[in-house]
């Protein structure tokens, strides 16, 4: 018998690596891999109705990340501020429905991370290209901080910055790969975080893109 170092637990997604980022935040390595094709079909369905677009921050900067949304509520930014809305300002229509594969994965991952009964009503979908970045921020436009956020990464890898409760706190750099899912909530819910500028490391399935979507209870 050949001894193997089974760091990632074979093919059982529940046994893939877990990396704790804080008391109530965890990276579930590869957790989304079995669902990738269903998730990408969901992304295509969403973006056919609500295309990716680059939004402008209240400070007047055009975001390098392009975004869209699905679910009852969608996150937007413009000169007047950040907010959730039921209507896509670009199409004048409600945001597309949240694909079942998104909702199911988010519920399962949340339960796995200690947040049973997660029922998201908003999903922000981000598209990164080489050089795209997301500066340090807190997610605080949601009404209730009691629910966690579930974040799914597909395509090119990214270096995620996970800081503390103050902007100036030292941030850990955590690589996120295709199929990784991050869940955080509770005492970690308002920690500052961001994404370093992406390197061009083309992914076999998605090319020079990274797709990240985050599921939330916003309303
Ligand atoms: C990203 N994620 O990974 C950006 N926010 O591309 C986020 O900003 C984020 O991953 C709240 C909770 C989880 C996240
Ligand atoms: Fe965020």
GROMACS .gro file of C-alpha atoms in nm, residues 94-170:
model
   77
   94UNK     CA    1  -3.651   4.345  -1.107
   95UNK     CA    2  -3.323   4.160  -1.061
   96UNK     CA    3  -3.327   3.804  -1.203
   97UNK     CA    4  -3.438   3.524  -0.972
   98UNK     CA    5  -3.174   3.361  -0.756
   99UNK     CA    6  -3.080   3.028  -0.920
  100UNK     CA    7  -3.170   2.727  -0.703
  101UNK     CA    8  -2.810   2.602  -0.723
  102UNK     CA    9  -2.692   2.927  -0.559
  103UNK     CA   10  -2.947   2.910  -0.278
  104UNK     CA   11  -2.886   2.541  -0.209
  105UNK     CA   12  -2.508   2.576  -0.197
  106UNK     CA   13  -2.531   2.879   0.031
  107UNK     CA   14  -2.764   2.703   0.271
  108UNK     CA   15  -2.544   2.393   0.284
  109UNK     CA   16  -2.222   2.591   0.330
  110UNK     CA   17  -2.376   2.811   0.598
  111UNK     CA   18  -2.494   2.508   0.792
  112UNK     CA   19  -2.149   2.350   0.755
  113UNK     CA   20  -2.002   2.667   0.909
  114UNK     CA   21  -2.242   2.679   1.200
  115UNK     CA   22  -2.520   2.899   1.063
  116UNK     CA   23  -2.826   2.675   1.011
  117UNK     CA   24  -3.139   2.814   0.849
  118UNK     CA   25  -2.966   3.070   0.625
  119UNK     CA   26  -3.216   3.211   0.380
  120UNK     CA   27  -3.054   3.465   0.144
  121UNK     CA   28  -3.261   3.727  -0.040
  122UNK     CA   29  -2.973   3.897  -0.224
  123UNK     CA   30  -2.679   3.782  -0.430
  124UNK     CA   31  -2.409   4.015  -0.558
  125UNK     CA   32  -2.213   3.871  -0.851
  126UNK     CA   33  -1.868   4.019  -0.917
  127UNK     CA   34  -1.650   3.970  -1.225
  128UNK     CA   35  -1.275   4.035  -1.200
  129UNK     CA   36  -1.028   4.063  -1.486
  130UNK     CA   37  -0.650   4.088  -1.453
  131UNK     CA   38  -0.575   4.402  -1.249
  132UNK     CA   39  -0.924   4.425  -1.096
  133UNK     CA   40  -0.920   4.483  -0.722
  134UNK     CA   41  -1.153   4.560  -0.435
  135UNK     CA   42  -1.033   4.802  -0.172
  136UNK     CA   43  -1.080   4.733   0.199
  137UNK     CA   44  -1.444   4.765   0.302
  138UNK     CA   45  -1.705   4.643   0.543
  139UNK     CA   46  -2.034   4.494   0.428
  140UNK     CA   47  -2.281   4.704   0.624
  141UNK     CA   48  -2.567   4.785   0.387
  142UNK     CA   49  -2.765   4.481   0.503
  143UNK     CA   50  -3.041   4.538   0.755
  144UNK     CA   51  -2.961   4.253   0.991
  145UNK     CA   52  -2.605   4.157   1.080
  146UNK     CA   53  -2.732   3.838   1.245
  147UNK     CA   54  -2.719   3.647   0.916
  148UNK     CA   55  -2.386   3.531   0.772
  149UNK     CA   56  -2.251   3.603   0.423
  150UNK     CA   57  -2.158   3.314   0.196
  151UNK     CA   58  -1.898   3.388  -0.072
  152UNK     CA   59  -1.822   3.158  -0.367
  153UNK     CA   60  -1.507   3.194  -0.581
  154UNK     CA   61  -1.478   3.061  -0.938
  155UNK     CA   62  -1.206   3.094  -1.201
  156UNK     CA   63  -0.873   3.266  -1.148
  157UNK     CA   64  -0.728   3.269  -0.797
  158UNK     CA   65  -0.727   3.584  -0.585
  159UNK     CA   66  -0.551   3.703  -0.273
  160UNK     CA   67  -0.823   3.792  -0.026
  161UNK     CA   68  -0.746   4.043   0.249
  162UNK     CA   69  -0.914   3.969   0.578
  163UNK     CA   70  -0.863   4.239   0.837
  164UNK     CA   71  -1.015   4.336   1.169
  165UNK     CA   72  -1.293   4.560   1.294
  166UNK     CA   73  -1.088   4.877   1.226
  167UNK     CA   74  -0.969   4.980   0.882
  168UNK     CA   75  -0.611   5.007   1.007
  169UNK     CA   76  -0.599   4.657   1.156
  170UNK     CA   77  -0.349   4.422   1.003
   0.00000   0.00000   0.00000
